[in-house]
XYZ file of C-alpha atoms in Angstrom:
699
model
C -0.238 -0.002 0.209
C 1.171 3.830 -0.795
C 0.823 6.659 0.012
C -2.394 8.781 -0.540
C -2.334 12.101 -2.720
C -2.744 14.880 -0.276
C -5.944 16.902 -1.158
C -8.405 13.959 -1.406
C -11.223 15.438 -0.173
C -13.669 12.537 0.293
C -16.133 13.043 3.583
C -14.514 9.572 5.044
C -11.397 10.301 5.425
C -9.652 11.074 8.551
C -9.996 14.591 10.707
C -7.324 16.612 10.576
C -4.300 15.735 12.470
C -4.942 18.431 15.822
C -1.999 19.913 18.205
C -1.381 18.365 21.092
C -0.463 20.356 24.129
C 2.264 18.107 25.633
C 2.312 16.663 28.800
C 5.444 17.324 30.887
C 5.151 14.122 32.919
C 4.799 12.107 29.832
C 7.893 14.079 28.521
C 9.152 12.871 32.230
C 8.266 9.773 32.112
C 9.785 9.114 28.417
C 12.561 10.377 29.526
C 12.778 8.097 32.853
C 12.328 5.154 30.793
C 15.610 5.871 28.099
C 17.576 6.535 30.846
C 16.946 3.482 32.746
C 18.008 1.583 29.543
C 21.568 -0.138 29.392
C 24.447 2.861 27.712
C 25.053 3.450 24.248
C 27.142 1.224 22.549
C 29.588 5.085 22.563
C 29.295 4.645 27.033
C 30.037 0.802 25.971
C 32.567 1.608 24.556
C 34.205 4.274 26.707
C 33.678 1.676 29.486
C 35.797 -1.550 28.763
C 38.038 0.902 27.747
C 38.676 2.346 30.924
C 38.798 -1.005 32.542
C 41.530 -1.896 29.811
C 43.362 1.030 30.229
C 43.180 -0.096 34.147
C 44.940 -3.410 33.847
C 47.610 -2.091 31.661
C 48.538 0.682 34.268
C 48.138 -2.179 37.423
C 50.567 -4.280 34.902
C 52.651 -1.744 35.182
C 53.058 -0.918 38.243
C 53.128 -4.558 39.208
C 56.547 -4.422 37.072
C 57.496 -1.130 38.700
C 57.548 -2.711 42.289
C 58.906 -6.452 40.613
C 61.862 -3.565 39.384
C 62.377 -1.422 41.731
C 65.372 -2.410 43.369
C 66.883 -3.519 40.640
C 67.392 0.163 38.941
C 69.858 1.385 40.086
C 72.580 -1.992 39.133
C 74.130 -2.612 36.715
C 75.056 -5.801 34.868
C 78.864 -6.033 34.925
C 81.272 -8.561 33.019
C 83.071 -11.562 34.583
C 86.515 -10.083 33.808
C 85.513 -6.598 35.320
C 84.227 -8.580 38.690
C 87.359 -10.202 39.206
C 89.246 -6.807 38.558
C 86.922 -5.078 41.178
C 87.467 -8.385 43.467
C 91.478 -7.802 43.104
C 91.397 -3.993 43.983
C 89.046 -4.675 47.384
C 86.470 -2.562 45.877
C 83.093 -4.388 46.838
C 82.576 -3.762 50.049
C 79.149 -5.631 50.408
C 77.799 -8.688 48.377
C 74.256 -10.777 48.123
C 74.747 -13.908 46.487
C 71.070 -14.892 44.852
C 70.373 -17.596 43.480
C 68.317 -17.763 40.057
C 66.718 -20.290 37.768
C 69.312 -21.655 36.158
C 70.906 -23.300 39.079
C 74.270 -20.600 38.969
C 74.818 -18.020 41.675
C 74.131 -14.449 40.817
C 76.666 -11.570 42.508
C 75.047 -8.622 43.491
C 78.194 -6.024 44.755
C 78.163 -2.678 46.197
C 81.648 -0.999 45.206
C 83.107 0.892 48.567
C 83.493 4.323 45.807
C 81.864 5.174 42.574
C 84.226 3.763 39.638
C 83.974 4.245 35.530
C 83.398 2.028 33.825
C 82.871 1.532 29.690
C 79.295 1.577 29.671
C 77.654 -1.920 28.281
C 74.601 0.020 25.778
C 76.781 2.070 24.299
C 79.699 3.907 23.759
C 81.627 6.812 26.950
C 81.863 5.854 30.383
C 79.090 5.441 32.852
C 79.807 5.668 36.876
C 78.139 2.719 38.950
C 78.422 1.986 42.711
C 76.334 -1.074 42.230
C 76.660 -3.441 39.968
C 76.148 -7.839 39.312
C 77.049 -10.597 37.323
C 76.446 -15.239 37.212
C 79.477 -16.405 39.265
C 78.124 -19.599 37.870
C 79.059 -22.855 40.426
C 80.830 -21.464 44.277
C 82.929 -23.181 45.762
C 84.457 -23.268 49.371
C 87.496 -21.095 47.923
C 85.527 -18.053 46.318
C 83.856 -16.967 49.687
C 87.808 -17.515 51.174
C 89.041 -14.682 49.069
C 85.894 -12.624 49.673
C 86.884 -12.622 53.406
C 90.728 -12.224 52.722
C 89.343 -9.101 50.350
C 86.477 -8.066 53.567
C 84.003 -8.260 52.188
C 80.377 -8.956 54.358
C 78.029 -10.646 52.089
C 74.912 -12.999 52.948
C 72.255 -15.622 50.944
C 69.446 -14.622 49.767
C 66.068 -16.514 47.708
C 66.887 -16.298 44.193
C 63.830 -14.656 43.019
C 62.326 -11.402 44.645
C 58.744 -11.634 46.384
C 56.845 -9.272 44.408
C 58.010 -11.834 41.038
C 57.004 -14.949 43.242
C 54.168 -13.165 43.662
C 52.993 -12.131 41.158
C 53.739 -15.746 38.733
C 51.157 -16.580 41.110
C 48.484 -14.680 41.358
C 48.028 -13.413 38.063
C 46.434 -16.780 36.766
C 43.882 -16.043 39.714
C 43.382 -12.634 38.587
C 43.418 -13.854 34.565
C 40.609 -15.906 35.384
C 38.993 -13.740 37.154
C 38.731 -11.420 34.707
C 37.366 -13.590 32.466
C 34.911 -13.943 34.049
C 33.529 -10.746 35.426
C 33.843 -10.527 32.196
C 31.781 -13.265 30.784
C 28.920 -12.097 33.334
C 29.259 -8.592 32.326
C 27.956 -10.057 28.859
C 25.859 -12.919 29.705
C 24.231 -9.650 31.773
C 23.329 -7.827 28.665
C 26.273 -7.255 27.376
C 25.441 -6.517 23.786
C 23.243 -3.319 22.369
C 20.407 -2.338 24.097
C 21.260 -4.665 27.041
C 18.839 -7.744 25.514
C 21.668 -9.852 24.334
C 22.251 -11.446 27.633
C 21.720 -15.588 28.685
C 19.989 -14.028 31.698
C 18.070 -10.884 31.224
C 16.353 -13.100 28.753
C 12.910 -12.378 30.565
C 13.252 -9.149 29.550
C 10.632 -7.573 26.246
C 13.207 -7.081 23.234
C 10.430 -4.080 22.052
C 11.785 -0.999 19.585
C 11.293 1.867 21.142
C 10.499 4.589 17.414
C 13.013 7.194 17.985
C 11.045 11.338 17.985
C 13.755 11.536 15.508
C 13.872 8.976 13.155
C 12.536 9.649 9.456
C 8.540 8.979 10.115
C 5.578 7.481 7.380
C 2.068 9.783 7.664
C -0.999 8.729 6.514
C 0.084 11.150 4.041
C 2.502 8.585 2.419
C -1.022 5.930 2.780
C -3.540 5.127 0.050
C -5.990 2.549 -0.575
C -6.962 1.459 2.511
C -8.948 4.490 3.717
C -11.454 2.689 6.774
C -8.800 1.444 8.091
C -6.222 5.067 8.313
C -9.989 6.283 9.475
C -9.861 3.772 12.457
C -6.464 4.439 12.783
C -7.083 8.290 13.269
C -9.159 7.654 16.104
C -7.605 5.356 17.734
C -4.805 8.625 17.927
C -7.118 11.070 18.979
C -8.114 8.761 21.687
C -4.179 9.714 22.976
C -4.098 13.002 22.330
C -7.456 14.357 23.739
C -8.680 10.901 25.978
C -11.401 13.598 28.038
C -13.101 14.647 24.419
C -14.335 10.961 25.251
C -14.785 9.893 28.306
C -16.537 13.083 29.220
C -19.344 11.383 26.890
C -18.753 7.804 28.957
C -16.427 6.139 26.712
C -13.328 4.241 27.125
C -10.350 4.551 25.485
C -10.127 1.127 24.218
C -7.378 -1.788 24.346
C -6.376 -3.214 21.539
C -7.053 -2.826 17.411
C -6.094 -6.026 15.634
C -5.370 -5.763 12.134
C -6.315 -7.978 9.222
C -5.431 -8.687 5.814
C -3.578 -10.413 3.086
C 0.173 -9.558 2.731
C 1.388 -6.780 0.991
C -2.029 -4.508 1.609
C 0.077 -2.326 4.150
C -0.553 -3.452 7.680
C 2.783 -2.523 9.124
C 3.078 0.394 6.711
C -0.197 1.514 8.882
C 1.652 0.817 12.374
C 4.136 2.889 10.700
C 2.356 6.027 9.410
C 0.712 5.672 13.849
C 4.046 6.191 14.938
C 4.885 9.042 13.076
C 1.349 10.713 12.925
C 1.521 9.978 16.944
C 3.421 12.410 20.211
C 3.489 9.308 22.253
C 5.937 6.633 22.598
C 5.543 3.992 19.899
C 6.712 0.262 21.091
C 7.261 -1.919 18.274
C 8.058 -5.709 18.317
C 7.429 -9.152 16.749
C 5.448 -11.614 17.883
C 8.209 -14.006 17.356
C 10.020 -12.312 20.119
C 7.941 -13.406 22.802
C 8.393 -17.310 22.634
C 11.871 -19.347 23.408
C 12.238 -22.458 24.231
C 12.597 -22.035 28.040
C 8.744 -22.150 28.908
C 8.054 -18.726 31.099
C 10.298 -16.714 28.862
C 7.355 -15.021 27.236
C 4.883 -14.581 29.669
C 8.042 -12.558 31.185
C 8.481 -10.373 28.405
C 5.143 -9.476 28.170
C 4.978 -8.624 31.265
C 8.137 -6.947 31.430
C 6.991 -5.139 27.669
C 4.105 -3.273 29.629
C 5.925 -2.346 32.452
C 8.005 -0.692 30.711
C 4.909 0.932 27.879
C 3.114 1.754 32.027
C 6.337 3.765 32.844
C 5.839 5.337 29.213
C 1.518 5.442 29.326
C -0.025 6.944 27.285
C 1.697 5.002 24.442
C 1.154 2.221 21.398
C 2.746 -1.110 21.326
C 2.571 -3.181 18.150
C 2.801 -6.456 17.887
C 3.442 -7.608 14.283
C 2.543 -11.310 13.210
C 0.377 -11.758 15.874
C -0.300 -15.234 15.274
C 3.400 -16.718 15.514
C 1.971 -16.271 19.726
C -2.106 -16.115 20.142
C -2.755 -19.703 17.835
C -5.400 -21.130 19.369
C -5.148 -23.348 22.766
C -4.825 -26.892 23.363
C -3.423 -26.892 20.115
C -1.679 -30.461 19.486
C -3.055 -34.017 19.533
C -0.146 -34.564 22.948
C -0.523 -33.144 26.654
C 2.410 -30.744 27.690
C 3.586 -27.408 29.017
C 3.274 -24.713 25.267
C 5.861 -22.189 26.033
C 2.750 -20.423 23.822
C 0.239 -21.298 25.476
C 2.052 -19.167 28.837
C 2.772 -16.566 26.595
C -1.338 -15.903 25.581
C -2.183 -16.027 28.530
C -0.205 -13.525 30.102
C -1.154 -11.595 27.003
C -4.678 -12.102 27.626
C -4.258 -10.791 31.550
C -2.597 -7.714 30.454
C -4.860 -6.741 28.091
C -7.982 -8.089 30.324
C -7.924 -4.641 32.314
C -6.598 -6.774 35.332
C -4.109 -4.231 36.343
C -4.759 -0.781 35.570
C -2.712 -0.303 32.806
C -4.761 3.772 31.080
C -3.062 4.769 28.443
C -1.497 1.491 26.997
C -3.413 1.237 23.506
C -2.067 -1.998 21.765
C -1.481 -2.367 18.063
C -0.898 -6.220 16.120
C -1.501 -7.642 12.627
C -1.256 -10.937 11.494
C -2.846 -12.737 7.997
C -3.798 -15.287 10.162
C -7.061 -14.113 11.696
C -8.655 -17.895 11.230
C -5.817 -19.328 13.654
C -5.479 -17.217 16.668
C -8.048 -18.209 20.422
C -11.004 -16.598 20.321
C -10.098 -15.432 23.915
C -7.916 -12.425 22.612
C -10.753 -11.596 19.602
C -13.322 -11.009 21.804
C -13.628 -7.000 22.749
C -12.193 -5.967 25.608
C -8.381 -6.900 24.208
C -9.430 -6.093 20.202
C -12.094 -4.365 20.407
C -11.781 -3.091 17.396
C -10.972 -5.480 13.823
C -9.828 -3.342 10.570
C -9.698 -5.256 7.989
C -6.530 -4.401 5.409
C -7.960 -5.410 1.953
C -6.145 -5.119 -1.228
C -6.445 -2.051 -3.185
C -9.674 -0.769 -5.671
C -8.712 1.132 -9.217
C -8.949 4.167 -7.186
C -6.500 2.864 -4.494
C -3.924 1.241 -7.169
C -3.768 4.808 -8.110
C -3.081 6.640 -5.473
C -0.511 4.001 -4.503
C 1.555 4.217 -8.317
C 1.311 8.133 -7.719
C 2.975 7.736 -4.159
C 6.031 4.840 -5.492
C 6.025 6.998 -8.729
C 7.037 9.620 -6.856
C 10.639 9.840 -6.621
C 10.900 8.108 -10.474
C 11.194 10.406 -13.478
C 8.618 9.293 -15.255
C 7.905 10.398 -19.601
C 4.384 12.114 -20.551
C 2.672 9.188 -22.044
C 2.181 7.937 -17.874
C -0.490 7.279 -17.613
C -1.490 5.991 -13.914
C -4.937 5.427 -14.545
C -5.193 3.209 -17.380
C -2.010 0.832 -15.207
C -4.656 1.066 -12.929
C -7.242 -0.664 -14.302
C -4.578 -3.172 -15.688
C -3.814 -4.399 -12.020
C -6.884 -5.796 -10.779
C -5.569 -8.125 -7.538
C -1.962 -6.317 -6.774
C -1.643 -5.676 -3.842
C 0.859 -3.091 -2.362
C 3.746 -4.562 -2.467
C 3.227 -5.557 -6.062
C 2.731 -2.020 -7.174
C 5.408 -1.051 -4.881
C 7.834 -4.031 -6.870
C 6.109 -3.485 -10.223
C 6.972 0.529 -10.307
C 10.110 -0.827 -9.077
C 10.862 -2.928 -12.114
C 9.904 -0.315 -14.550
C 13.298 1.728 -13.058
C 15.104 -1.476 -13.990
C 14.062 -1.549 -17.171
C 14.626 1.740 -17.822
C 18.002 1.980 -16.810
C 19.079 -1.024 -18.705
C 18.056 0.856 -21.979
C 19.648 3.348 -20.031
C 17.565 6.139 -20.467
C 16.109 9.535 -18.128
C 12.510 8.218 -17.845
C 10.113 5.438 -17.078
C 7.753 5.343 -20.000
C 4.799 3.717 -20.302
C 6.428 0.517 -23.082
C 8.826 0.213 -19.427
C 6.259 0.117 -16.913
C 4.446 -3.119 -19.412
C 6.935 -5.027 -19.207
C 7.614 -4.713 -15.653
C 3.487 -6.065 -15.959
C 4.080 -8.727 -17.993
C 7.346 -10.326 -16.380
C 5.495 -9.937 -12.546
C 2.301 -11.032 -14.388
C 2.983 -13.714 -16.060
C 6.868 -14.665 -15.539
C 10.466 -13.829 -17.212
C 11.018 -13.629 -20.566
C 13.356 -16.554 -21.789
C 14.785 -15.719 -24.467
C 17.084 -18.624 -25.303
C 14.528 -20.605 -25.071
C 14.385 -22.655 -28.301
C 11.005 -24.718 -29.762
C 10.409 -26.003 -33.425
C 8.361 -24.496 -35.651
C 5.703 -27.177 -35.326
C 5.526 -26.832 -31.831
C 5.398 -22.819 -31.831
C 2.459 -23.157 -34.319
C 0.361 -25.177 -32.242
C 0.875 -23.067 -29.682
C -0.318 -20.061 -32.227
C -3.678 -22.324 -32.231
C -3.944 -22.672 -29.184
C -3.390 -19.396 -27.633
C -5.721 -17.557 -30.491
C -8.429 -20.382 -28.905
C -8.585 -18.307 -26.429
C -8.571 -15.199 -27.824
C -11.112 -16.249 -29.902
C -12.970 -17.007 -27.582
C -12.785 -14.114 -25.726
C -13.764 -11.658 -28.600
C -16.606 -13.678 -29.408
C -18.277 -14.247 -26.321
C -20.270 -10.750 -24.946
C -19.840 -12.286 -20.966
C -16.082 -13.123 -21.095
C -13.417 -9.947 -19.154
C -12.087 -7.460 -22.904
C -8.456 -9.641 -23.581
C -5.769 -7.037 -23.117
C -2.730 -9.228 -25.193
C -2.174 -12.880 -26.960
C 1.662 -13.703 -27.238
C 3.485 -16.787 -27.829
C 6.985 -15.437 -26.198
C 7.248 -18.243 -23.430
C 7.601 -16.286 -19.876
C 8.128 -18.865 -16.692
C 6.633 -21.839 -17.216
C 3.941 -20.587 -19.986
C 4.722 -21.357 -24.072
C 2.081 -18.647 -24.823
C 0.029 -16.349 -23.173
C -3.549 -15.108 -23.546
C -4.560 -11.423 -20.897
C -7.481 -10.208 -20.256
C -8.553 -6.682 -18.328
C -11.791 -6.648 -16.404
C -13.364 -3.275 -17.337
C -13.843 -2.977 -13.010
C -13.153 -4.457 -9.743
C -16.037 -7.157 -9.675
C -16.789 -8.414 -5.824
C -19.501 -11.096 -7.399
C -20.088 -12.880 -10.228
C -22.456 -14.235 -11.998
C -23.400 -17.847 -13.645
C -23.128 -16.764 -16.940
C -19.570 -14.882 -16.547
C -18.412 -18.222 -14.726
C -19.969 -20.485 -17.095
C -18.070 -17.933 -20.371
C -14.654 -18.933 -17.940
C -14.891 -22.056 -18.998
C -15.065 -21.945 -22.529
C -12.469 -19.599 -22.787
C -10.419 -22.748 -20.849
C -11.063 -24.561 -22.883
C -11.229 -23.053 -26.285
C -7.341 -23.577 -26.545
C -7.747 -27.408 -26.056
C -11.084 -27.076 -28.338
C -8.524 -25.170 -31.577
C -5.788 -28.170 -31.091
C -8.584 -30.070 -31.379
C -10.457 -28.848 -34.281
C -7.047 -28.395 -36.970
C -4.709 -30.622 -35.215
C -6.985 -33.619 -34.342
C -4.547 -33.941 -31.849
C -3.848 -33.850 -27.527
C -0.934 -32.623 -26.179
C -0.044 -31.785 -22.272
C -0.111 -27.448 -22.944
C -3.781 -27.485 -21.809
C -2.825 -29.230 -19.274
C -3.657 -26.061 -16.270
C -6.492 -24.698 -17.948
C -8.848 -28.296 -17.506
C -7.183 -28.076 -13.696
C -8.727 -24.834 -13.104
C -12.101 -25.016 -15.628
C -12.281 -28.509 -12.918
C -11.971 -26.415 -10.102
C -13.986 -23.978 -10.683
C -17.038 -26.026 -12.269
C -16.980 -28.099 -8.815
C -17.010 -24.701 -7.319
C -20.164 -23.453 -8.787
C -20.902 -27.230 -7.726
C -20.880 -27.219 -4.251
C -19.912 -24.107 -3.064
C -21.773 -21.731 -5.169
C -24.562 -23.314 -5.464
C -25.536 -23.357 -9.375
C -26.605 -27.003 -10.492
C -29.390 -27.609 -11.141
C -29.510 -31.082 -10.336
C -27.427 -30.540 -7.334
C -29.504 -27.320 -5.816
C -29.080 -24.874 -3.408
C -26.382 -26.980 -0.860
C -22.891 -26.309 -0.088
C -20.810 -29.981 -0.498
C -17.667 -28.167 0.185
C -15.000 -29.647 2.505
C -13.692 -27.127 4.628
C -9.745 -28.785 5.155
C -9.716 -27.241 8.428
C -5.166 -28.479 10.465
C -5.098 -30.017 12.852
C -2.945 -27.246 15.105
C -6.043 -25.731 15.736
C -7.244 -28.526 17.507
C -10.354 -29.707 15.317
C -11.241 -33.230 14.594
C -8.750 -35.493 12.618
C -10.918 -36.900 10.947
C -13.196 -34.468 9.031
C -16.273 -37.765 7.967
C -17.993 -36.619 4.307
C -21.342 -34.750 5.324
C -23.060 -36.568 2.271
C -23.960 -39.942 0.619
C -22.091 -41.951 -1.945
C -25.077 -41.578 -4.123
C -24.733 -37.355 -3.964
C -20.767 -37.728 -4.229
C -22.347 -39.397 -7.464
C -23.650 -36.640 -8.505
C -21.357 -34.086 -7.964
C -19.168 -36.269 -10.103
C -21.739 -36.034 -12.337
C -23.102 -32.313 -12.350
C -18.880 -31.904 -12.502
C -17.951 -33.788 -15.627
C -21.259 -32.419 -17.178
C -20.022 -28.715 -17.031
C -16.808 -29.146 -18.313
C -17.772 -31.357 -20.993
C -21.156 -29.263 -21.771
C -18.327 -26.053 -21.819
C -15.625 -27.695 -24.332
C -18.765 -28.490 -26.193
C -18.980 -24.988 -26.885
C -15.821 -24.079 -27.129
C -15.379 -26.399 -30.094
C -18.954 -25.579 -31.665
C -17.571 -21.304 -31.326
C -14.013 -22.343 -33.512
C -15.832 -24.078 -35.874
C -18.198 -21.784 -36.554
C -15.028 -18.851 -37.021
C -12.802 -21.936 -39.176
C -11.546 -19.039 -40.463
C -10.657 -16.228 -38.262
C -8.889 -19.344 -35.987
C -6.770 -19.606 -38.891
C -6.153 -16.130 -40.303
C -4.988 -14.720 -36.770
C -3.047 -17.262 -35.891
C -1.123 -16.671 -39.107
C -0.104 -13.117 -38.078
C 0.108 -14.328 -34.347
C 2.751 -16.799 -35.947
C 4.798 -14.331 -37.290
C 4.340 -10.741 -34.894
C 4.280 -13.024 -31.978
C 2.363 -10.564 -29.940
C -1.112 -8.978 -30.672
C -2.054 -6.467 -28.831
C -6.472 -5.619 -28.057
C -5.820 -3.713 -31.102
C -4.596 -5.626 -33.295
C -7.631 -8.176 -32.425
C -10.180 -5.616 -33.270
C -8.500 -4.561 -37.050
C -8.578 -8.212 -37.452
C -11.639 -9.526 -37.166
C -12.757 -6.600 -38.850
C -10.708 -7.813 -41.225
C -8.618 -5.087 -41.539
C -4.648 -4.919 -41.850
C -2.009 -4.645 -39.932
C 0.250 -1.895 -40.375
C 4.128 -3.247 -39.968
C 5.361 -4.342 -35.942
C 7.955 -1.373 -34.954
C 11.162 -3.124 -33.970
C 11.112 -2.363 -29.458
C 7.147 -1.421 -30.404
C 6.012 -4.427 -27.689
C 3.864 -2.966 -25.843
C 1.031 -4.640 -23.418
C 0.518 -6.454 -20.149
C -1.703 -8.503 -18.483
C -4.035 -8.909 -15.530
C -5.855 -11.326 -16.273
C -4.007 -14.061 -18.489
C -4.738 -17.264 -19.411
C -1.415 -19.414 -19.849
C -0.765 -22.767 -21.769
C 1.590 -24.491 -19.023
C 0.868 -21.196 -17.193
C 1.101 -21.566 -13.314
C -1.412 -22.601 -11.207
C -4.117 -19.394 -10.302
C -6.987 -20.004 -8.631
C -10.213 -19.289 -10.143
C -12.249 -15.818 -9.708
C -14.157 -16.950 -5.187
C -17.436 -15.212 -4.816
C -17.807 -13.031 -3.330
C -14.074 -11.805 -2.344
C -11.971 -9.511 -4.262
C -11.139 -10.870 -7.603
C -7.778 -11.871 -7.995
C -5.572 -11.549 -11.170
C -7.820 -13.611 -14.013
C -5.164 -16.442 -14.090
C -3.419 -17.841 -17.694
C -5.643 -19.712 -19.756
C -3.626 -21.904 -22.486
């Protein structure tokens, strides 16, 4: 879903946003909530740097202490030691035993003497020195005594060294322990990645400074915008509603197919509301440990209370809100615990005034009934696929940042794309921009958009696929059978294009564009649809007197459509207005595993006969229609074989017997909305009363 134009003056337009008086208390609460969060990544880096700086300083200090007593000593050679000894210059000495089992002589001279600098050139004055003596004997002590030297023996290593060697491993282990514990307690960004913080909610608080999406950026969902706009008004001015006895709704559930803009609407609510907006996915509650999800629900609502009034958005709530009691076995289900806690928080056992929960899902059928009742989700907003005006508005929004050529008409594009969601239309405009970029064009043209439509709805053109002339001829007659049936039958959708260029899994495609979006379908339309589906097979039989596999997808869809007519829509005179459709409900919904047939064998036989009769009669009507127009079939098929692509205007000229102008080399326009394709992907037939999907390719 995309954005709407600002000049829209529809009576159902949401009320304009009124300036909200600043609530100082709410702002203070919000600031307090932010201050309670873990530090920012910059602050964490600074803290880590300070810790490592402290450790480095500690090591340096310890090294200085260890070497404090030896900084004034100078290492001398054994020869210099003998000279000092013979000259009687040594006053006292300390003998230590090193780890190499030899003795080190630490001497103190009676006065300073000059010697060569062992580290360079020049002379230095020393009074303390040391040298290695190797193994001592009694003769050495006698010489020391004769020279008047006083000496003593000490332990080989310093006490500081011994202490450091003993305790350094323990210090390292303690440091590693504290580091790991800090990470486990939430050392990551946001403070929610620690093993001891798995009970904390992982909701993201939408920043007020972030780029905002507003309701002006949303199109194709006016009713949903109105409902959500009223919710925002509740939060801005609750007295306006409470003076009449109204209560702020607890929750809003947005339902709709994928790609219709549910999450975009929630982002628009965050952009419109001047209140804190917490965003979280339903899967973030579920963990392997029982009770973690419930703990996160409690923590989420505690955070919301500190920032009330506020909005909580839970995306894909079906991940946590599925029907309880699911499965065949018993057990302590973590998801059920989480759902129970969510029900309690939303039920008002605790006063959560000013907290509104907005949830989104495309699977409302699997949600627990207790979650859907009023008092929890008071409002259910359906976000359906957009109509033609909505699609036009969506295309305009996604085309705002794309340079467009003068021939681009969004109205025509919107009319030719029934059933597409907002996400599909966004992809359409993006693909069109890519097509234009490949041509090195400065603007996106209508041809680019049509090519993008072809790619999305029919598949990528397979230029490298080698097809024999015979197979190509069969495909041409097959597709022209579809096209002629669509042109000749009164209740058919207008034919938009027919092509025999392979796309996706289809060897050829016949496309149809409805004149308007339909919500219900008549029996005449469905019977016409059956004839056009089977006209391709009929053309093969009439011209080539053979059957091919190219009609497999057509037969599948025709059979499915006939079955729906008989079993669901009551369009069989013999069966009557009865429903015999089998509802294939899943086991996880805690419903019965087996689905016993609700009708007799005789009724099943009648159903099969009616389906066969409807499909067979449609096949006979298709053959009769093409035999009556066999000359037109041959003529148009040969033209299609030559040109490979025919649009609606060219088909009209062929039907009128006019000659076609030569086609430009790059002049391929056109696209599909309802198509029929040989061996095309399986697209379901239209289901009344739902909005129509893209009419599937006919083969």
